[in-house]
Coordinates of C-alpha atoms and ligand atoms in Angstrom, one line a residue:
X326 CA 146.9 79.2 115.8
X327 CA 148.5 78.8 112.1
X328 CA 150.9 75.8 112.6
X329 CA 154.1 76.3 112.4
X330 CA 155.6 76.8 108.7
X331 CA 158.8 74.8 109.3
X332 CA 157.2 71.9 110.8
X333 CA 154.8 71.8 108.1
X334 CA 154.5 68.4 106.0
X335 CA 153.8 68.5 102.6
X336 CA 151.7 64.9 102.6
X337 CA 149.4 67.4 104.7
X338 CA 148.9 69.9 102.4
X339 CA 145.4 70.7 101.6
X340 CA 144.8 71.7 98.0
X341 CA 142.5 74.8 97.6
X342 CA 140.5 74.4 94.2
X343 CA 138.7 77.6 93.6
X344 CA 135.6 77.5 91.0
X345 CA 133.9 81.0 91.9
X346 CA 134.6 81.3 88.2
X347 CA 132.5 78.4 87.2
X348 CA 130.7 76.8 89.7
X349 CA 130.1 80.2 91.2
X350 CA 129.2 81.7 88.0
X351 CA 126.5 79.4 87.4
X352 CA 124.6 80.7 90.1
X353 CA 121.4 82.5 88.8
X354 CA 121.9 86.1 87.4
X355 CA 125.4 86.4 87.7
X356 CA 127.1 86.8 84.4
X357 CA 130.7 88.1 84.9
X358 CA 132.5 90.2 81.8
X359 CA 135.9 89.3 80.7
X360 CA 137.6 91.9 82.8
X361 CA 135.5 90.8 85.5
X362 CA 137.0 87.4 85.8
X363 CA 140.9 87.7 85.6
X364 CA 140.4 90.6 87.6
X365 CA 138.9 88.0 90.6
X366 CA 140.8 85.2 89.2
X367 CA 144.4 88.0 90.1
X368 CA 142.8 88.0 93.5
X369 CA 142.4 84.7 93.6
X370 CA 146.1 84.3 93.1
X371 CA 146.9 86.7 95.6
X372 CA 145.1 84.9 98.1
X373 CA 147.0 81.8 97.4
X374 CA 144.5 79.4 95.8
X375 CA 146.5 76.3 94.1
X376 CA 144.2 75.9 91.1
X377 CA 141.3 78.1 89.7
X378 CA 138.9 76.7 88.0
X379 CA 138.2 79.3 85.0
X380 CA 135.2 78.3 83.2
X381 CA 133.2 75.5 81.0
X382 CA 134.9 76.7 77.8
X383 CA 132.0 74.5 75.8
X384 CA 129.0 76.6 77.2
X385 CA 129.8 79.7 75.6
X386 CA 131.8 81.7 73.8
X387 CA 132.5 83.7 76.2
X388 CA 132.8 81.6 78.5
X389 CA 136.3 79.9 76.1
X390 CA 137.3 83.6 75.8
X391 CA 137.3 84.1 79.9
X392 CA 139.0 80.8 80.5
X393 CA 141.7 82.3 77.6
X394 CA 142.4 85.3 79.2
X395 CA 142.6 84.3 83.1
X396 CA 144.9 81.2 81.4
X397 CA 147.2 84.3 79.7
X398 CA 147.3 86.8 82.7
X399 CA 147.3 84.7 85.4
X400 CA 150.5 83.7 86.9
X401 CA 150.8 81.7 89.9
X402 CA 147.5 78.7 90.5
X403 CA 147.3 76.0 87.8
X404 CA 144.4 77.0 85.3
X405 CA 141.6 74.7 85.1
X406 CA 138.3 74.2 82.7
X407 CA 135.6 71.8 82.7
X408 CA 134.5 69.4 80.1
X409 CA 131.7 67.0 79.8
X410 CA 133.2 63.6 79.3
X411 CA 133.2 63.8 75.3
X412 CA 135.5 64.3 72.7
X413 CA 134.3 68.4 71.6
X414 CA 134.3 69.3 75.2
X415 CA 137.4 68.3 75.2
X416 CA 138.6 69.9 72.8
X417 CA 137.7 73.1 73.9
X418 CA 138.6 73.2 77.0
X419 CA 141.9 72.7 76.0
X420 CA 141.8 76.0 73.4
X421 CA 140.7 77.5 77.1
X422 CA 143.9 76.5 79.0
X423 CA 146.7 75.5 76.3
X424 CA 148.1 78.7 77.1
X425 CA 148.7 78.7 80.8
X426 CA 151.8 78.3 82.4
X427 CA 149.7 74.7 84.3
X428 CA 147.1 73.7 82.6
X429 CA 144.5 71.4 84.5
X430 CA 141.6 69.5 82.0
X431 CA 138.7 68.5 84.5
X432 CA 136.3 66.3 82.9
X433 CA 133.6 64.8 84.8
X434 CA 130.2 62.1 84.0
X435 CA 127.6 61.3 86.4
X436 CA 127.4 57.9 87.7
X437 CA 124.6 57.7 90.0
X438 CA 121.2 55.1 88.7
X439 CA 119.0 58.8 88.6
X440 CA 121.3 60.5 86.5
X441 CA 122.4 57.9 84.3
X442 CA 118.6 57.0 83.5
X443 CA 117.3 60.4 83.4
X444 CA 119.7 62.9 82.5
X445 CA 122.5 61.1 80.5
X446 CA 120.1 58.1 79.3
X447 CA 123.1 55.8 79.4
X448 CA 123.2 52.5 80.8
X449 CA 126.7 51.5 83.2
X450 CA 129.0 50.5 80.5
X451 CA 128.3 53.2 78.1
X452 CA 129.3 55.6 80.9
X453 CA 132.5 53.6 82.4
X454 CA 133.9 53.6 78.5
X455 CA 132.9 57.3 78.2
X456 CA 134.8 58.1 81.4
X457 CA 137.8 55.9 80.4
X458 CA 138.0 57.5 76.6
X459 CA 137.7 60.9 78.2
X460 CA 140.2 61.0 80.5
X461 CA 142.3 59.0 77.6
X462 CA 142.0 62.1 75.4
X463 CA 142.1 64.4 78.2
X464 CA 145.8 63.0 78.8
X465 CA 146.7 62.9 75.6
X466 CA 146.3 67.0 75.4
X467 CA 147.3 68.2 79.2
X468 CA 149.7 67.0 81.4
X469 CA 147.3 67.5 84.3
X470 CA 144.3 65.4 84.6
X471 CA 141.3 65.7 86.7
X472 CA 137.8 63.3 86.7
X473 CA 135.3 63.6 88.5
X474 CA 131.8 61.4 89.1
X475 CA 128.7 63.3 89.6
X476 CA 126.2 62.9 91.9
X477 CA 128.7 60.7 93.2
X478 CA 127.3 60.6 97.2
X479 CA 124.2 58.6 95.6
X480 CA 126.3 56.7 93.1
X481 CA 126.7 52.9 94.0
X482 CA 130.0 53.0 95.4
X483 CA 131.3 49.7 93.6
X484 CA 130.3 51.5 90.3
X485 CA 132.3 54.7 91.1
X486 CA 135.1 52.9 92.5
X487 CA 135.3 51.2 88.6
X488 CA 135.0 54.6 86.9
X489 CA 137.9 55.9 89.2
X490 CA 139.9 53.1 88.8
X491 CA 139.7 53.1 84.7
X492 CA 139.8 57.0 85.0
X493 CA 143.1 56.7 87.1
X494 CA 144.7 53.3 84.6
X495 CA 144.2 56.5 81.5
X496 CA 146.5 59.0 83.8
X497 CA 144.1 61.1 85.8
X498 CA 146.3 62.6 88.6
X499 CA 143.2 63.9 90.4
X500 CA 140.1 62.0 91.4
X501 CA 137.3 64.4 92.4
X502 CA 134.0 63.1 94.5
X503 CA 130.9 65.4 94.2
X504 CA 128.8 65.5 96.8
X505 CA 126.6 67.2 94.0
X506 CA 123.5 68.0 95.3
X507 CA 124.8 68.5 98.8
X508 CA 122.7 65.3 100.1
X509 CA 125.2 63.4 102.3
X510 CA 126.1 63.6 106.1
X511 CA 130.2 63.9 107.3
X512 CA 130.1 60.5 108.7
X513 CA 128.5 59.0 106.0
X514 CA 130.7 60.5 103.4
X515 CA 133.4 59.4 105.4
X516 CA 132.5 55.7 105.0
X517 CA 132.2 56.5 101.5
X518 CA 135.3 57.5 101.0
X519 CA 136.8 54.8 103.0
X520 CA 135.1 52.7 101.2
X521 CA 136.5 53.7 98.0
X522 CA 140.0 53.4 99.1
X523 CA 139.4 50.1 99.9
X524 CA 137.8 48.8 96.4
X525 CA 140.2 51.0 94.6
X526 CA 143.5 50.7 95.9
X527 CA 145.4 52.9 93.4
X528 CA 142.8 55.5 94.4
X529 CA 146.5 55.7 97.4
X530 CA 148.4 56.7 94.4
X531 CA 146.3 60.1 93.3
X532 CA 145.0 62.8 94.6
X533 CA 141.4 62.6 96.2
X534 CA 139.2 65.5 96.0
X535 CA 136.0 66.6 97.6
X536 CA 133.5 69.3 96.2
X537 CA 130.2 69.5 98.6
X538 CA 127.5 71.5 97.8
X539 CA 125.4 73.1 100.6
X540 CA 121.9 72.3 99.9
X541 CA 121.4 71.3 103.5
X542 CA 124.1 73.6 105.1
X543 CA 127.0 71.2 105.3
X544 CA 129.5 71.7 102.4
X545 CA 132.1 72.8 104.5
X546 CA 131.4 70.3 107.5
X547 CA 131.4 67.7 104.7
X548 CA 134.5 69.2 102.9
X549 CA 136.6 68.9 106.5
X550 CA 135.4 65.2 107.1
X551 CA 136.6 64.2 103.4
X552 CA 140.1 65.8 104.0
X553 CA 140.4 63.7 107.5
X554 CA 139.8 60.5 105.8
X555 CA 142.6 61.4 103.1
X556 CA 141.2 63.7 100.9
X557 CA 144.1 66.7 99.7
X558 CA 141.8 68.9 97.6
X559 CA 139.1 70.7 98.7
X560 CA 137.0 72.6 95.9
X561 CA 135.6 75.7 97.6
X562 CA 134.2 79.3 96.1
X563 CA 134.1 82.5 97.8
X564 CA 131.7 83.7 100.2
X565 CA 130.0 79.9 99.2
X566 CA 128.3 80.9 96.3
X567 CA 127.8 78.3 93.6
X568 CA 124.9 76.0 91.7
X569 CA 121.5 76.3 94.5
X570 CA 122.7 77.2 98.2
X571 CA 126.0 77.0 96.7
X572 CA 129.7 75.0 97.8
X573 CA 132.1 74.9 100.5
X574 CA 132.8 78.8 101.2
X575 CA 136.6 79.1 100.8
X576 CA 137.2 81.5 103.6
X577 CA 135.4 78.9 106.3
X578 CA 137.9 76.1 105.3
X579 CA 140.6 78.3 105.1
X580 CA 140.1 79.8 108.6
X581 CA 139.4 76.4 110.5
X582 CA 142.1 74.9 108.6
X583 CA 144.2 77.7 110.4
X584 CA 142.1 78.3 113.8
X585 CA 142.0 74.2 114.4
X586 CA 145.4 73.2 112.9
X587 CA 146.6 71.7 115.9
X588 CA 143.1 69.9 116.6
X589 CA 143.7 68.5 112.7
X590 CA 147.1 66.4 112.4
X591 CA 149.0 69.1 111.1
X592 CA 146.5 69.5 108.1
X593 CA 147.3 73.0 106.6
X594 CA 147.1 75.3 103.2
X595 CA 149.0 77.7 101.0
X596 CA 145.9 80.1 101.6
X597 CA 147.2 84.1 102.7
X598 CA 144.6 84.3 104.7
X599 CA 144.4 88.2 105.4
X600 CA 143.3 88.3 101.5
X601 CA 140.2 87.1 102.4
X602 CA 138.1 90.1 102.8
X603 CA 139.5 91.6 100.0
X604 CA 138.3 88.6 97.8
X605 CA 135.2 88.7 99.1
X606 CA 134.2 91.8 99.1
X607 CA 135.5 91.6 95.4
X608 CA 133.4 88.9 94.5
X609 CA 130.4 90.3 95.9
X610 CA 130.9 93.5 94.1
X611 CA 131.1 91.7 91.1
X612 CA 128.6 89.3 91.4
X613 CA 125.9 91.5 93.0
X614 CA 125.8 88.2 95.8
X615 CA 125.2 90.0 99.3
X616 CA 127.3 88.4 102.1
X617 CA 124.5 88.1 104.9
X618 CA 125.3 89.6 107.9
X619 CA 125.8 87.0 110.3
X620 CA 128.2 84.5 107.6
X621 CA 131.1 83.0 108.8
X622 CA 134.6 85.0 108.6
X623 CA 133.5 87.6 106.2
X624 CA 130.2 88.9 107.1
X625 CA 130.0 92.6 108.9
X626 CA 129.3 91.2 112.2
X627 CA 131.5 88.4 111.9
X628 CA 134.1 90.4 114.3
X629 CA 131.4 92.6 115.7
X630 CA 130.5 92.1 119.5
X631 CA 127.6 94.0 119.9
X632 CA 126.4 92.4 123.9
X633 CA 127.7 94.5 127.0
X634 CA 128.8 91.5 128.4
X635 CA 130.7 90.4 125.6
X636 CA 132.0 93.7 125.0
X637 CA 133.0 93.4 128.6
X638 CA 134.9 90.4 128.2
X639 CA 136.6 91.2 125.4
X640 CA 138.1 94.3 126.8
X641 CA 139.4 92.4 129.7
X642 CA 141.1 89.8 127.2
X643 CA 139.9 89.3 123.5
X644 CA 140.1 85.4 123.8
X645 CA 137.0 85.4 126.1
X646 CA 134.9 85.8 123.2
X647 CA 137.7 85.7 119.8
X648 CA 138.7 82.6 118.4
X649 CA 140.0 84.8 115.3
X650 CA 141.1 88.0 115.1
X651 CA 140.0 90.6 112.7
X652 CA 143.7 91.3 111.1
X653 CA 144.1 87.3 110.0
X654 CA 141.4 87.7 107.6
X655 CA 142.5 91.3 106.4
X656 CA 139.9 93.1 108.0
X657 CA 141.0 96.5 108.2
X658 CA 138.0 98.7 108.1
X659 CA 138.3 101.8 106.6
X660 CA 141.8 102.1 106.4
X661 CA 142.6 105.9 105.0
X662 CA 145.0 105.7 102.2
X663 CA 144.4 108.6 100.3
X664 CA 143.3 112.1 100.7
X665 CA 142.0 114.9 98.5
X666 CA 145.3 116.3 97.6
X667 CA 147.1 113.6 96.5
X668 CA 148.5 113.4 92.9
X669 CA 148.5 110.8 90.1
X670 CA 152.1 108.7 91.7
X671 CA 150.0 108.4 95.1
X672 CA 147.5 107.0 93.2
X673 CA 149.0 105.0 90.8
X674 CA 151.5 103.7 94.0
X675 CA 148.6 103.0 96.1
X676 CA 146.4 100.9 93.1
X677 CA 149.5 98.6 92.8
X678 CA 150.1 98.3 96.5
X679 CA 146.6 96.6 96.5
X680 CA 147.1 94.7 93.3
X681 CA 145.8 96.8 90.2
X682 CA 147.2 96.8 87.2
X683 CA 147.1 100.2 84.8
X684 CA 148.0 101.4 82.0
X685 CA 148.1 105.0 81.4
X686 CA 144.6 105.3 79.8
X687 CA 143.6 103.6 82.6
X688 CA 145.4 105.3 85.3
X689 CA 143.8 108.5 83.4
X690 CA 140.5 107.5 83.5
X691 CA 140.9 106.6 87.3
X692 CA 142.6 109.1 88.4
X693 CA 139.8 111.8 87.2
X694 CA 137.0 109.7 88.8
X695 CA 139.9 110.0 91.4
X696 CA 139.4 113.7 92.0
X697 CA 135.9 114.0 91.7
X698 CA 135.5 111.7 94.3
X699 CA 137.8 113.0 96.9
X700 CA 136.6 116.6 96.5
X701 CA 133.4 115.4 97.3
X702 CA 134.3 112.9 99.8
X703 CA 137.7 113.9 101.3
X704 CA 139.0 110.7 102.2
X705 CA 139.0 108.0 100.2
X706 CA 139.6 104.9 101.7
X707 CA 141.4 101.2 100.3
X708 CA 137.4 99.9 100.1
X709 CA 136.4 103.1 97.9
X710 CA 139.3 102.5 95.8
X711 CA 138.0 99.2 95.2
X712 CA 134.7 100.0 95.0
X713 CA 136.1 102.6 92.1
X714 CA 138.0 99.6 90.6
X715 CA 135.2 97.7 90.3
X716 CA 132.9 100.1 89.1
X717 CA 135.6 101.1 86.4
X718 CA 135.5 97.5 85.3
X719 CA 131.3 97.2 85.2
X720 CA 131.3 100.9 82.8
X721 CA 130.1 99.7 79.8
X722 CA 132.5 101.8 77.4
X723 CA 130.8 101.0 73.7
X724 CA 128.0 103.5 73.2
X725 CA 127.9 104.6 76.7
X726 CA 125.8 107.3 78.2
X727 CA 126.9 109.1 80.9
X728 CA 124.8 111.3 83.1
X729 CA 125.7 114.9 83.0
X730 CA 123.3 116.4 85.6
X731 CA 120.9 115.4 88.2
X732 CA 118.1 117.8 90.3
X733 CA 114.8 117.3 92.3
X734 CA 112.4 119.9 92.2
X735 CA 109.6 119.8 94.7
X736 CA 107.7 116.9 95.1
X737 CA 104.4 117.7 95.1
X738 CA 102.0 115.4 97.5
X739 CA 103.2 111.9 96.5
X740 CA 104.9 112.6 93.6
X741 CA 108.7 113.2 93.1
X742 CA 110.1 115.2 89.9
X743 CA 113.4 115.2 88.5
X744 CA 115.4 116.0 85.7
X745 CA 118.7 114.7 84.0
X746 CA 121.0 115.6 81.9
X747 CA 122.3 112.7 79.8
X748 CA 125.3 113.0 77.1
X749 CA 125.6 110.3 74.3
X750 CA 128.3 108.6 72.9
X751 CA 128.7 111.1 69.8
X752 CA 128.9 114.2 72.4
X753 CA 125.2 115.3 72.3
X754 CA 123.7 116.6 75.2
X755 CA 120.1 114.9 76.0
X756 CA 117.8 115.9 78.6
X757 CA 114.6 114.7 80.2
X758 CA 112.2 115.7 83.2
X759 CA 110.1 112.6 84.9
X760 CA 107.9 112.1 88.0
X761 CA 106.8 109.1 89.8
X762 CA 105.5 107.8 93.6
X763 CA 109.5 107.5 94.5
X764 CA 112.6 109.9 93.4
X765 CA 113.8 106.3 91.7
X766 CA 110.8 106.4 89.6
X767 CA 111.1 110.0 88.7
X768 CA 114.6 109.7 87.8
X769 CA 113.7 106.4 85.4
X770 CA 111.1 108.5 84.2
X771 CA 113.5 111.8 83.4
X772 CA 116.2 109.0 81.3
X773 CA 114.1 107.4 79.4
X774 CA 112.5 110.8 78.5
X775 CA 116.2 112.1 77.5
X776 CA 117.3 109.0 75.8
X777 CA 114.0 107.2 74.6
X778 CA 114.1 103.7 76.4
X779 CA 111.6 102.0 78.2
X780 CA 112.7 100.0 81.4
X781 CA 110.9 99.0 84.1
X782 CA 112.2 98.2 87.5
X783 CA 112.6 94.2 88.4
X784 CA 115.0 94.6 91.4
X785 CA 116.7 97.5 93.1
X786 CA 119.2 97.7 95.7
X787 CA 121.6 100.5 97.3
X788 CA 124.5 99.3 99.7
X789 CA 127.1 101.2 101.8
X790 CA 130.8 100.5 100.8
X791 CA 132.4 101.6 103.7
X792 CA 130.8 102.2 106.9
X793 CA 129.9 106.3 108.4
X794 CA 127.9 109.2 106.5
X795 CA 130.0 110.4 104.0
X796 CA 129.9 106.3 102.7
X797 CA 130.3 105.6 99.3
X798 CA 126.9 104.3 97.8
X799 CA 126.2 101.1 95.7
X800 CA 123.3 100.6 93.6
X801 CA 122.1 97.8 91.4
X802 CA 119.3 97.6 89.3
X803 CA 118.2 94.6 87.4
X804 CA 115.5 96.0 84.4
X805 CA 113.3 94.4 81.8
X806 CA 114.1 96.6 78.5
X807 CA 112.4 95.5 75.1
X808 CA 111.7 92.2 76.8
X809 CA 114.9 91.3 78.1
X810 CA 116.5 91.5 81.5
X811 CA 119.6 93.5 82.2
X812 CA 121.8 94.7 84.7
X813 CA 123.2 97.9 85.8
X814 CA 125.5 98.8 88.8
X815 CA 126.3 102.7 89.9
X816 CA 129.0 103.8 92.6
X817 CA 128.5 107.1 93.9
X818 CA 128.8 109.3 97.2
X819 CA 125.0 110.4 96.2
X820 CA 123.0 107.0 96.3
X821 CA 120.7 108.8 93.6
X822 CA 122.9 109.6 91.4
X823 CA 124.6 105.7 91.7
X824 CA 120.9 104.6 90.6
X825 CA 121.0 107.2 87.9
X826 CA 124.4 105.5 86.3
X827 CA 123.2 102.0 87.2
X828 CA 120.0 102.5 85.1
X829 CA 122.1 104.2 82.2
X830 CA 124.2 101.5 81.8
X831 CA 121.6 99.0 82.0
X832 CA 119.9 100.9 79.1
X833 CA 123.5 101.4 77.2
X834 CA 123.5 97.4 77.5
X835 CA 120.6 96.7 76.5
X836 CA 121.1 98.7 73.0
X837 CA 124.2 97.4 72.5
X838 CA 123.0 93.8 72.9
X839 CA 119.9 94.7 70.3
X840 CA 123.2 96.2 67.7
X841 CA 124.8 93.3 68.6
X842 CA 121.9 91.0 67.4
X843 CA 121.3 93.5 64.3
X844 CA 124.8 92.3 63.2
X845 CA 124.3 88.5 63.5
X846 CA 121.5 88.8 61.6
X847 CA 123.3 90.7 58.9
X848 CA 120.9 93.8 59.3
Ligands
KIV664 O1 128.6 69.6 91.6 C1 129.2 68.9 90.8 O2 129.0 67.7 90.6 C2 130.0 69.6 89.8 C3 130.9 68.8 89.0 C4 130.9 69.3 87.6 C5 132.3 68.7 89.5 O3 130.1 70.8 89.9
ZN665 ZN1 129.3 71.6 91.8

């Protein structure tokens, strides 16, 4: 049960640190757009996190440019970027938050023997003065601090506890301990812990962090042991995605934090927890990351009982089998909210109700994808809205090519045929015929007939949005173009027609990545 708000103590107060937006994104082939991020990063706020971590400002230009605009539009969590411990990092990181209403540097330096020798090829005291001079500068800039030791679980825990201690005489008001390559045990990192406390008594005077990864499947077990030996921030992503098998999932912490609160000392967050499925789902959308079935909290048979004898029991009193129920985590499947005659205001009304923010080009666009899709559909649901959301956001709008038409003919033995109808950015229609072994193949075929390009297929998948047989289809495609690899993603009631628009926009990106590369080089 969620412990009681009044009684609720504020030394018991778990910080939740997001990174989706960096740790997260730094899992292998997702790259998120600008619009992309503060859109997640506004859900993110909704649901109640206390600091997102926005980016590594110094690892891209877009990456400073994403950190800018969720530090801009994003009211609510403190803003956060990373930084290597050195004086450019720095630097940028700060252009990346300056402008948020609470900023948060987080600069970090490993400290364990293998990383030092290896990675950072820096002996002890090179890396305790880099540490000190970082945070130094880091204070200097931002009036909210954070260091953090990597590979810290394997670090020699007299050497972290000097790093911390230096880190926290320069002004760092958090103190963060990766478990980075998600090696250690709960008990064990509980020792640790303790054991810094005890070498660094001001480590009492800060706030101690944990970020697990999940290499061996215990981030979250790992995370809940650190914040029962005094630890008050736990650094979490949705649905656990993150560097290898990932970091603490938010949602799991979040929900035992709730389920087990008595069992925990009155530990408890600022998490609203029925905005949990809605991030998820969000972040999967986004990232292309399938939530496995069987996943804690958000995956589909999390709240499914599928047994007779369970179904049994739960019909004679839910709490023979339900520790949670399905409402907490805002699973409301399928909930109708609009139907196919309803106008622009229901629309516009419903969008804000979950969150969007439109402007009248936008609301335009929307609103005639809108139509089309509820005179094809009937009733659209909160999860198609979102899924339309998100595929507005994916359209690639410069040079776009948008499919017109779409038809099978016959397939003859083996062979599928189709044929497309493709309009360009300047208004020209374009059309093309293809066969192949699968109607995929044809239709690849019939585009790069009608446009000229030359993909082939890496990875394809189609997913239902919503559940029943007038669902709402997803497809991703992930093609190698010119050499390159890129991504496409398609919503549509027709799952053919989704892989249609998922290869044209992997095809539109691919040519404006090769314009894009014209114009550095002055072509
Ligand atoms: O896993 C890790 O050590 C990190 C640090 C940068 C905090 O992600
Ligand atoms: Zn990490």
């Amino acid at each position: 049960m969620p412990a009681d708000e009044a009684s609720r103590d504020d030394a018991k107060r778990v910080i939740f640190f997001d990174t989706t937006l960096r740790d997260g994104e730094q899992s292998p082939r997702i790259h998120l757009n600008l619009r992309e991020k503060v859109e997640i990063a506004h859900q993110l706020a909704r649901l109640g996190v206390d600091v997102i971590e926005a980016g590594f400002p110094i690892s891209s230009p877009g990456d400073l440019e994403g950190v800018q605009a969720v530090a801009r539009e994003v009211e609510g969590p403190t803003i956060a970027a990373l930084a290597r411990a050195n004086e450019k990092d720095i630097a940028v990181a700060w252009e990346g938050v300056r402008d948020a209403t609470k900023p948060r540097i987080h600069t970090f330096i490993a400290t364990s023997d293998i990383h030092m020798t290896h990675k950072l090829r820096m002996d002890r005291a090179t890396v305790l003065a880099a540490a000190t001079d970082a945070v130094r500068q880091a204070c200097g800039l931002c009036p909210d601090v954070e260091f953090s030791c990597e590979d810290a679980t394997r670090s020699d825990p007299a050497f972290v506890a000097e790093v911390i201690g230096s880190a926290i005489a320069q002004g760092a008001q958090t103190i963060n301990i990766p478990d980075t390559v998600g090696y250690t045990m709960p008990t064990e990192f509980q020792r640790f812990l303790g054991d810094l406390y005890e070498r660094c008594p001001s480590l009492e005077g800060v706030t101690l962090s944990v970020h697990c990864h999940n290499d061996l499947g215990l981030a979250v077990a790992n995370s809940l042991a650190g914040i029962q030996v005094g630890a008050r921030q736990v650094e979490v992503c949705v649905n656990g995605i993150g560097e290898r098998a990932g970091n603490a999932s938010l949602e799991e912490m979040a929900m035992i934090l709730r389920t087990r609160a008595e069992d925990l000392g009155g530990l408890w967050s600022g998490i609203e927890t029925t905005e949990i499925t809605r991030a998820s789902r969000m972040v999967s959308r986004l990232t292309g990351y399938d939530i496995q079935p069987n996943k804690a909290v958000v995956g589909r048979n999390a709240f499914a009982h599928e047994a007779g004898i369970h179904q049994h029991g739960m019909l004679a009193n839910p709490l023979t089998y339900e520790i949670m129920d399905a409402q907490s985590v805002g699973l409301v499947q399928s909930e109708l909210v609009l139907g196919k005659h309803s106008g622009r205001h229901a629309l516009l009304q419903a969008l804000v109700d979950m969150g969007y923010e439109l402007d009248k080009a936008e609301l335009n666009e929307v609103f005639t994808r809108f139509k089309a899709l509820a005179d094809r559909k009937g009733e659209i649901s909160a999860m198609d809205l979102d899924a339309l959301m998100g595929d507005e956001m994916r359209a690639v709008h410069e040079n776009s090519l948008d499919l017109r038409e779409i038809a099978f003919s016959g397939a003859s033995g083996d062979e599928a045929t189709a044929r497309v109808v493709v309009q360009g950015a300047d208004g020209a229609e374009h059309r093309g015929e293809g066969a192949g072994d699968g109607p995929v193949a044809a239709l690849m075929g019939a585009i790069d007939a009608a446009v000229g390009s030359s993909g082939t297929l890496l990875e394809y998948a189609v997913s239902a949005v919503t559940a029943g047989p007038d669902a709402l289809g997803e497809a991703r495609v992930v093609c190698e173009i010119n050499g390159r690899q890129f991504t496409g993603q398609g919503v549509s009631p027709d799952v053919l027609e989704a892989s249609a628009i998922a290869y044209l926009r992997a095809v539109t990106a691919s040519r404006n990545a090769a314009d894009e590369r014209m114009a550095d080089s002055g072509v």
